[in-house]
Coordinates of C-alpha atoms in Angstrom, one line a residue:
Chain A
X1 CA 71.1 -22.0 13.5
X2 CA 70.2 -19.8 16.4
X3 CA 70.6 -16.8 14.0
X4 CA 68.0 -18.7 11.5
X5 CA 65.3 -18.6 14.6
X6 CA 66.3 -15.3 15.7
X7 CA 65.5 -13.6 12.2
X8 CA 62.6 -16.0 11.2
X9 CA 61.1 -14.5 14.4
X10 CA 61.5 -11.0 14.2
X11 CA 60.4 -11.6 10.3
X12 CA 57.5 -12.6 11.6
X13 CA 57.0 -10.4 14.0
X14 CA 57.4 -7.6 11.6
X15 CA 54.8 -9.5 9.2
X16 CA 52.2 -9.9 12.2
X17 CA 52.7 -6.1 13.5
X18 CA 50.8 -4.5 10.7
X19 CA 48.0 -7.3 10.6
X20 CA 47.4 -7.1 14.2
X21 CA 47.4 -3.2 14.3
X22 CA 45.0 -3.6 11.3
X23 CA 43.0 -6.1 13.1
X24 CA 42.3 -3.3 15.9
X25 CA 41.9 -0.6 13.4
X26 CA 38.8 -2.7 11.9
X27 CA 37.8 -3.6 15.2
X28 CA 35.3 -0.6 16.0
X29 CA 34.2 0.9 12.6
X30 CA 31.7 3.6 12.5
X31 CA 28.0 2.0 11.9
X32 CA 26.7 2.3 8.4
X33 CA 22.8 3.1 7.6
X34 CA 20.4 0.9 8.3
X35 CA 19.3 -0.7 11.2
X36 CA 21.9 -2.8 13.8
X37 CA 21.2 -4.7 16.6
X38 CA 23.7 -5.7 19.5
X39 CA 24.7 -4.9 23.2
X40 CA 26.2 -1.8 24.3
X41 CA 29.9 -2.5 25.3
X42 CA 31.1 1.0 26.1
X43 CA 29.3 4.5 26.1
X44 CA 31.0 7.6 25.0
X45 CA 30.8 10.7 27.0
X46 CA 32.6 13.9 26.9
X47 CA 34.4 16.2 29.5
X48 CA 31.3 17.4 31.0
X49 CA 30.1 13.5 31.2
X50 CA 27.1 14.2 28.7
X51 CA 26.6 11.2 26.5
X52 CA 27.7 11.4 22.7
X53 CA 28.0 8.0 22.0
X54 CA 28.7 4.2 22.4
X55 CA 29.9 0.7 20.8
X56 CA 27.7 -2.1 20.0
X57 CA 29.0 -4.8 19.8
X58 CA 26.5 -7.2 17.0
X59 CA 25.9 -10.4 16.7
X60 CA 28.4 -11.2 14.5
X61 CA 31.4 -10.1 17.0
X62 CA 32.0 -6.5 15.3
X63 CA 32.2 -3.6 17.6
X64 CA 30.1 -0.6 15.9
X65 CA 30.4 2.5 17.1
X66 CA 27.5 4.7 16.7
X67 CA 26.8 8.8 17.9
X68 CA 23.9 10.5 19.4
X69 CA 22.5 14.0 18.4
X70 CA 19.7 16.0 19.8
X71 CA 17.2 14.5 17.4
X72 CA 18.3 10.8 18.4
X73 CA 14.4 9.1 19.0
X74 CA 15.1 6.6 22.2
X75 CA 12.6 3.9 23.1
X76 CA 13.9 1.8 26.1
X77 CA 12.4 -0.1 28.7
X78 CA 14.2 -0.7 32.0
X79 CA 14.2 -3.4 34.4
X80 CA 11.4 -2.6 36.4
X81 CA 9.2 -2.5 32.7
X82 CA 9.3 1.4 33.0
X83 CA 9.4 2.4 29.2
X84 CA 11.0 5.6 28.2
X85 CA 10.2 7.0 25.3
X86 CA 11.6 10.3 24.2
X87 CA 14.3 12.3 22.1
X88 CA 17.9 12.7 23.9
X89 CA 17.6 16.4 23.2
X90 CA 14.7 16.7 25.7
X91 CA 16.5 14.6 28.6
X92 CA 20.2 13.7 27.5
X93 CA 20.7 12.7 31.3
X94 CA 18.0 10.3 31.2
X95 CA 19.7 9.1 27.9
X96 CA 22.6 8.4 29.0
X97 CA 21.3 6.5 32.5
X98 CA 18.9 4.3 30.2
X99 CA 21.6 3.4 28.2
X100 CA 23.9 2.6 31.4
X101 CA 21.2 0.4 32.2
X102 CA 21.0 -0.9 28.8
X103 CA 24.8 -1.5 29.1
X104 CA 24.6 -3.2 32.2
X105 CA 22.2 -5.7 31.9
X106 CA 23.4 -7.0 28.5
X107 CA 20.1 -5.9 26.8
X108 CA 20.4 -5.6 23.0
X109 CA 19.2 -2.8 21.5
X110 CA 18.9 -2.0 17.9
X111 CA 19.7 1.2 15.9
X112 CA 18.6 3.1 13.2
X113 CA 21.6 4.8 11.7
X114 CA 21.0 7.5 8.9
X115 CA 24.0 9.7 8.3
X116 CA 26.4 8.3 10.3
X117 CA 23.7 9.2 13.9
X118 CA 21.6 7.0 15.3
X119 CA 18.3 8.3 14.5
X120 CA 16.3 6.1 17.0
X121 CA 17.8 3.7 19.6
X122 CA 15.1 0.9 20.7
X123 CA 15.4 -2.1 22.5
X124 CA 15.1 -5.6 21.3
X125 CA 15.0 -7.5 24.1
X126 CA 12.0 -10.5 23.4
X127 CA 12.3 -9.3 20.2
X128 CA 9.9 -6.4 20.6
X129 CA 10.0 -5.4 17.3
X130 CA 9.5 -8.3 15.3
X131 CA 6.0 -8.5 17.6
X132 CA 2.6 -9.0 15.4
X133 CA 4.5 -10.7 12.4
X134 CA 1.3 -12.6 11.4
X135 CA -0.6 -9.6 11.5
X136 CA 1.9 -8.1 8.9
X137 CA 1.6 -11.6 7.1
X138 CA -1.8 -10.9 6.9
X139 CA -2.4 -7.8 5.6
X140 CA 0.1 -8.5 2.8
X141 CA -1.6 -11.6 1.7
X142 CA -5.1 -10.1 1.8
X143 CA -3.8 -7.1 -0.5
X144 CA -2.2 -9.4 -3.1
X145 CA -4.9 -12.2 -2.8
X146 CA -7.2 -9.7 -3.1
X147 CA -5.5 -7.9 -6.5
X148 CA -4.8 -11.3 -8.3
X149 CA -8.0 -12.8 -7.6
X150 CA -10.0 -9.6 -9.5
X151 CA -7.5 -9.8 -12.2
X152 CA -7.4 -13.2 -13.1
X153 CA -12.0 -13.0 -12.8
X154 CA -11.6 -9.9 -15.0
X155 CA -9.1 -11.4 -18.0
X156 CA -11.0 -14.8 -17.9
X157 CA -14.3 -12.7 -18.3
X158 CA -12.6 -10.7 -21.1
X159 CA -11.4 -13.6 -23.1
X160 CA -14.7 -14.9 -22.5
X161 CA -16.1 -12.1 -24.3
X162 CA -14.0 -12.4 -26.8
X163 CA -15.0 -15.7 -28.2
X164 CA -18.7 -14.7 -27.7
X165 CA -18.2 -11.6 -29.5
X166 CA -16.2 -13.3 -32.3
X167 CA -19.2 -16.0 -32.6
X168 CA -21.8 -13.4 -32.5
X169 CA -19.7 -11.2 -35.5
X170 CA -19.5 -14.2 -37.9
X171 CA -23.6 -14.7 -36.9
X172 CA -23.9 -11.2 -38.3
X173 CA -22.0 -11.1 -40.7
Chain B
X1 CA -5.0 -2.8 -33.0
X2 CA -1.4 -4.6 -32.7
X3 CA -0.5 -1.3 -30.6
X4 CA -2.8 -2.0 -27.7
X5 CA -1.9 -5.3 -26.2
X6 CA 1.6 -3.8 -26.3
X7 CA 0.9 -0.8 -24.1
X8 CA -1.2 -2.9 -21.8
X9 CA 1.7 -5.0 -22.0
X10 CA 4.7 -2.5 -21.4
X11 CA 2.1 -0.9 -18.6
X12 CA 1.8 -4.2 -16.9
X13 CA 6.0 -4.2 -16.5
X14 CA 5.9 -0.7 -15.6
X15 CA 3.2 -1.9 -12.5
X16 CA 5.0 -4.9 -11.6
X17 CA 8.8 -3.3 -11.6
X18 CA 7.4 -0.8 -9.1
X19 CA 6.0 -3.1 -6.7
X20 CA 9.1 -5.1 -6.5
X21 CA 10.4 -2.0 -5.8
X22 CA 8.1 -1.0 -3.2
X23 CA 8.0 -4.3 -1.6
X24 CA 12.0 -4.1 -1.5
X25 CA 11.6 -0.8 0.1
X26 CA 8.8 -1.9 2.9
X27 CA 10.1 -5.1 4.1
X28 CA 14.6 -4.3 3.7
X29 CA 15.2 -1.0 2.8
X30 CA 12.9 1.4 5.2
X31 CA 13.7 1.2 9.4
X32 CA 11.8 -0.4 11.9
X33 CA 8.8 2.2 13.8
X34 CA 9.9 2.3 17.1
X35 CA 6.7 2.1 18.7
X36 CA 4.9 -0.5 16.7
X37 CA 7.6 -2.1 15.1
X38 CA 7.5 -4.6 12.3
X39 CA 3.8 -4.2 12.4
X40 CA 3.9 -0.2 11.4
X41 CA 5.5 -1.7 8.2
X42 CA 1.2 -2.3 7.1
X43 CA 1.3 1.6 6.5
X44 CA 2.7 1.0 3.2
X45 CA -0.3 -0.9 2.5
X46 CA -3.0 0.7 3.9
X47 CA -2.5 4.4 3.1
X48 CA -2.3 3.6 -0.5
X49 CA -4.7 1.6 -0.7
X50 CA -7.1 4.1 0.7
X51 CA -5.7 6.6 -1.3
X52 CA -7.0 5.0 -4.5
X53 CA -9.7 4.4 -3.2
X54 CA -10.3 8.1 -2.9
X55 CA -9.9 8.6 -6.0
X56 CA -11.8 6.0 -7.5
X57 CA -14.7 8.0 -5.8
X58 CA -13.6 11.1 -7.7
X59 CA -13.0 9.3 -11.2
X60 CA -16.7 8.3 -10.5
X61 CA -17.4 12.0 -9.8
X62 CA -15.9 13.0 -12.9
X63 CA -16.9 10.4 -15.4
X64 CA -20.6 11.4 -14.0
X65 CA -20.4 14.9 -14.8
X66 CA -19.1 13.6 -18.3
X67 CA -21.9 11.7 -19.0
X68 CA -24.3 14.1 -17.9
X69 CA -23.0 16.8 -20.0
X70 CA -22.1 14.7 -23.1
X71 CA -24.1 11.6 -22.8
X72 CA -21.0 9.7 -24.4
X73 CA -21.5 5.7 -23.1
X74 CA -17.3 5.8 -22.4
X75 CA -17.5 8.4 -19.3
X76 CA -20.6 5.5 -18.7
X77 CA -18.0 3.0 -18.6
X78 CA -15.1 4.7 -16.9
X79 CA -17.5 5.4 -14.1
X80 CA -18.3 1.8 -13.9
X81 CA -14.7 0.8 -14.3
X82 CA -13.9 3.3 -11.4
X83 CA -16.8 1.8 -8.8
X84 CA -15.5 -1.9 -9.4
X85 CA -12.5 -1.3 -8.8
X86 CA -12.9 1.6 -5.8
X87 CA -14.9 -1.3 -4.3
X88 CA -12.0 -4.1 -4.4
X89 CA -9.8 -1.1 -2.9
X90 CA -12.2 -0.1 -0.1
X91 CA -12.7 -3.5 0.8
X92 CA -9.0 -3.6 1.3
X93 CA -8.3 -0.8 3.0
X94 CA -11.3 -1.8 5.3
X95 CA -9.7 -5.2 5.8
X96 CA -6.0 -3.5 6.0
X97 CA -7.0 -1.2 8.7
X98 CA -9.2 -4.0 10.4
X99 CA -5.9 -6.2 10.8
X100 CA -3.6 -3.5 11.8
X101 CA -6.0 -1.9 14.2
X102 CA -6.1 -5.0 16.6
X103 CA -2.7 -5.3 18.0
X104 CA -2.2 -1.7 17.5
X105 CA -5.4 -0.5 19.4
X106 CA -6.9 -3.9 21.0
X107 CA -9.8 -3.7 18.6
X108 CA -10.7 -4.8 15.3
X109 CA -13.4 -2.0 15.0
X110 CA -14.2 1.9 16.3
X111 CA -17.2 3.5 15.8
X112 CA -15.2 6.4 15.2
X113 CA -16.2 9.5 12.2
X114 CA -13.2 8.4 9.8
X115 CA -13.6 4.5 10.2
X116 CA -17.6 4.6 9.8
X117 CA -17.6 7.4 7.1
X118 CA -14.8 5.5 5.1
X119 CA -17.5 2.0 5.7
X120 CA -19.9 4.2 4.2
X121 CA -17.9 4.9 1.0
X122 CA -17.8 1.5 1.0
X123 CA -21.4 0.7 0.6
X124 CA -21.9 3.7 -1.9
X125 CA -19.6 1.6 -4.0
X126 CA -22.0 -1.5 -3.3
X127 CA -25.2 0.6 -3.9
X128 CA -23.5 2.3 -6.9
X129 CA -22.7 -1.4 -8.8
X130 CA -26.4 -3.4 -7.0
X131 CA -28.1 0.0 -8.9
X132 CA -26.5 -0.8 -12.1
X133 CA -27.4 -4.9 -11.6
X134 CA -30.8 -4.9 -10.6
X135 CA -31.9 -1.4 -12.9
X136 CA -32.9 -2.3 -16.5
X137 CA -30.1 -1.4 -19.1
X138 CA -30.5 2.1 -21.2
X139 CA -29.9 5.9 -21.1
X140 CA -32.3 6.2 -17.6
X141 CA -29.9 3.6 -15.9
X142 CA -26.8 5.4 -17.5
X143 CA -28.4 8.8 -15.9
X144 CA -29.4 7.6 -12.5
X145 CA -26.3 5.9 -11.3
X146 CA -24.7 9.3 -12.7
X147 CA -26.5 10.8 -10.0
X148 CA -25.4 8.4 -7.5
X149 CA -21.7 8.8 -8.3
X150 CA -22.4 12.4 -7.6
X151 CA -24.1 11.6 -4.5
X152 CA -21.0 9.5 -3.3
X153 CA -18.3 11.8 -4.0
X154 CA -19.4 14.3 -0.9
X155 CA -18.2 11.6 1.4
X156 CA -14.5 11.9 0.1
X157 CA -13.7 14.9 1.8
X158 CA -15.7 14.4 5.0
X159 CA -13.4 11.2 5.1
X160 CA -10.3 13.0 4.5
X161 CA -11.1 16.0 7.4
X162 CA -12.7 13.4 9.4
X163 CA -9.7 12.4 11.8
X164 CA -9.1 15.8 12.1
X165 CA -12.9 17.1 13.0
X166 CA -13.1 14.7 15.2
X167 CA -10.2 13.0 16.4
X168 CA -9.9 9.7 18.0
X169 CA -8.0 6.3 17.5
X170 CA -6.8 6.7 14.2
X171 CA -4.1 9.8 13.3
X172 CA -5.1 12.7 11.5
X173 CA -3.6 13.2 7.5
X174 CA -0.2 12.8 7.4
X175 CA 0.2 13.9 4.0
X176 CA -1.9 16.2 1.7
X177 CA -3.1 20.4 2.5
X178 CA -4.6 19.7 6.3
X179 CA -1.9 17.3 7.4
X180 CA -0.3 17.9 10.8
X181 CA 3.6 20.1 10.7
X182 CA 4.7 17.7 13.2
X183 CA 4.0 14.1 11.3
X184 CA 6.5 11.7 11.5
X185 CA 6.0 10.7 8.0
X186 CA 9.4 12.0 6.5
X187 CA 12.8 10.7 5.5
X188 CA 12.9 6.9 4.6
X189 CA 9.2 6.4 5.7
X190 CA 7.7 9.4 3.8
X191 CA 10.1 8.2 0.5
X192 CA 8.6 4.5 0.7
X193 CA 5.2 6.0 1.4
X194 CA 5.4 8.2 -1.3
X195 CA 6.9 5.5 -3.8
X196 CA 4.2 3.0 -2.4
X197 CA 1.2 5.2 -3.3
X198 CA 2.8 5.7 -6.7
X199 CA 2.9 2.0 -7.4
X200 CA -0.5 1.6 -6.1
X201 CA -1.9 4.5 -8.5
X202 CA -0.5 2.7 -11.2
X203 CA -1.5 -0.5 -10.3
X204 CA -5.1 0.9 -9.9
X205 CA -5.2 2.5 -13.6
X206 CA -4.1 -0.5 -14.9
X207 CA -6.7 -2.7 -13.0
X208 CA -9.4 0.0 -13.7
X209 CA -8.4 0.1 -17.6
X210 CA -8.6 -3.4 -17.6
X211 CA -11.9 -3.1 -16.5
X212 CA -12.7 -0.1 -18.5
X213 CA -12.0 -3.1 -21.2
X214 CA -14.6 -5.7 -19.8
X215 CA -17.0 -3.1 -20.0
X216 CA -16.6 -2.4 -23.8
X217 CA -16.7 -5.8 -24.7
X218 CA -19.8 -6.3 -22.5
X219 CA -21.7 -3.4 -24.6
X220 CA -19.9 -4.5 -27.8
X221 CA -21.8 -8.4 -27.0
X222 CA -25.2 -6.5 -25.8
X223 CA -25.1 -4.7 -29.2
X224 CA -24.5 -7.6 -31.5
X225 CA -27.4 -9.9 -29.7
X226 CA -29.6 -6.7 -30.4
X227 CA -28.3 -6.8 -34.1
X228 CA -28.9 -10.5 -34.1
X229 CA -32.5 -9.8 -32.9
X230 CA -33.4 -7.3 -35.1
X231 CA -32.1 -9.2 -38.2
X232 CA -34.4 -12.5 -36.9
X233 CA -36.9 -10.0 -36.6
X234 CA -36.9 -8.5 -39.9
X235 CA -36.6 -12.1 -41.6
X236 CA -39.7 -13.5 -39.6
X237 CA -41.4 -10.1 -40.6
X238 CA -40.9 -10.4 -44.2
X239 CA -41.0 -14.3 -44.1
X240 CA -44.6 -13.6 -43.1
X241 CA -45.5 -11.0 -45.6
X242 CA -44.3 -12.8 -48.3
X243 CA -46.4 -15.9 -47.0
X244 CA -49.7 -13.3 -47.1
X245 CA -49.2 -12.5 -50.1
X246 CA -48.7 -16.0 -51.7
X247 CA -51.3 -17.5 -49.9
X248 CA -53.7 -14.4 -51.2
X249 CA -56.8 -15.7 -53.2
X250 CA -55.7 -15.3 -57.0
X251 CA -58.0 -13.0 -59.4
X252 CA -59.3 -9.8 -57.5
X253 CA -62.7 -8.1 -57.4

């Protein structure tokens, strides 16, 4: 009987290895185009401490992790409402101490991935970005109200026409 | 005959499957400005918009020089078709612009070269179609508002160099010959930009062929009442002589 629980655990065991190491493995996955939002859990640097990346971990719980270039865009504001807004090319020091910051407040920040860089790096704290919504709303319900109301003025006048037309021909005729 | 509600039909598909496209480009597919954010996204409006509107002014241009040269009444038209439907475009980009312009620059309104020449196109549009209202029908009308159409077209490229002549609030050309090296407008934005103004050409030549319709069937009615008139005319006419001469006194000299 002891034998039974001796192998049924190391069974297991050797079943839950590979999930668990696969587990990890999907844990931090590289971040795929688009934008994604989240907080910055660690930040990648290399031997000379110059920043070349970090993991964000989004709102769904997966860690992303995402790499910087000289053309990454960075828009961040810091504590004190200080907004810097430049490419990491031009100041990687100041990069890497906005995202510190970033990191240590818990501020969420979203990306703009294309080709596997982050293109721009922004924060979304107050939802910055999703700021003048109505104005958006607006401007798209003007354009379209504005096309459908000509179109539907300019087929009701043509069929219009058409039965006047059609009357006149048979007066005519 | 059979042919042509097809085409309009096939064209209005062609219209409609790009702006789905567009709109899945602008609002999911292209990245947040970082600056302006969601707000930026109006671009894909605006600069379109405007665009046809530019060139509504130059189908006028054109369609005048047509006339004037060949006195055909369907440059006539097109030219008409091109002013009502370059005014519902300016009138949007106006508005467009209005509504993006206040939470991007506090302000509704500049007094600026581009925003006041680009009003002015607009009321050469207004004056163009008020001409044609209020001016008795026939070749002189046909001729005049020719000449106006003319007229209007030099304010196209004053708009277009305007930002640059004299820059202000709004950014110089960010596509076209004189745009600036440095523009942002490239990648994902310039690709929904690009695809955005397509679908807005195309929506624009279907609205203005639409109208390029109205038009036809509005001389085709004008025509038959004339017809109609004549042939009343010539009945009462020889109604009358045929009375003279039946109620002539019989015999002779």
């Amino acid at each position: 009987m002891r034998n039974f629980f001796v192998l049924a655990f190391v069974a297991l065991t050797a079943l839950a290895l590979p999930s668990v190491a696969m587990a990890q493995s999907a844990a931090t996955s590289a971040a795929s185009d688009g934008n994604t939002s989240g907080v910055i859990t660690v930040i990648q640097v290399d031997s000379e401490t110059n920043l070349v990346g970090f993991v964000l971990s989004t709102q769904n719980g997966e860690l992303v992790e995402v790499s910087v270039n000289d053309s990454t865009s960075f828009g961040l504001e810091n504590a004190a409402g200080d907004r810097w807004v430049s490419d990491f090319g031009e100041d990687p020091t100041e990069a890497l101490l906005r995202i510190t910051d970033q990191r240590e407040r818990f501020a969420p920040v979203t990306v703009t991935v294309a080709d596997g860089v982050a293109s721009a790096v922004v924060d979304r704290e107050q939802g910055d970005l999703e700021r003048n919504l109505g104005f958006l709303f607006a401007i798209y319900i003007v354009t379209w109200a504005g096309f459908f109301a000509y179109i539907f003025i300019v087929s009701r006048r043509q069929s219009d026409l058409a039965r006047e037309i059609k009357a006149l021909t048979s007066q005519v005729g | 005959m059979a042919a042509l509600p097809k085409i309009r039909l096939i064209w209005l598909g062609f219209t409609a499957a790009l702006m789905a496209l567009t709109l899945w480009m602008v609002f999911l597919w292209v990245p947040t400005e970082i600056n302006q954010g969601n707000i930026q996204r109006a671009l894909y409006f605006h600069v379109p918009v405007a665009w046809t509107a530019m060139v509504a002014i130059v189908l006028i241009a054109v369609a005048s020089v047509a006339y004037l040269k060949t006195r055909d009444e369907k440059w006539d038209r097109l030219a008409v078709a091109g002013a009502e439907t370059g005014v519902i475009f300016a009138a949007l980009m106006l508005i467009t612009g209005m509504v993006w312009a206040k939470p991007v620059w506090g302000v509704w309104w500049t007094g600026e070269a581009k925003l006041t020449t680009t009003l002015i196109l607009f009321f050469i549009y207004v004056a163009y179609l008020m001409f044609r209202a209020y001016f008795p029908p026939g070749e002189q009308r046909r001729r005049l508002a020719a000449i106006i159409g003319l007229i209007g077209a030099i304010d196209t490229p004053i708009i277009y160099y305007g930002a640059q002549l004299w820059e202000r609030a709004h950014p110089s050309a960010v596509v076209g010959p004189y745009s600036n090296n440095d523009s942002s407008v490239d990648g994902p934005v310039g690709l929904t930009l690009l695809v955005a103004t397509i679908a807005f050409s195309v929506l624009f030549v279907y609205v203005a062929s639409e109208r390029y319709r109205l038009r036809k069937q509005e001389d085709e009615v004008m025509a038959l009442r004339r017809a109609i008139s004549l042939q009343a005319l010539r009945v009462a006419t020889t109604s009358d002589s045929t009375e003279s001469i039946s109620s002539a006194p019989a015999g002779g000299a």
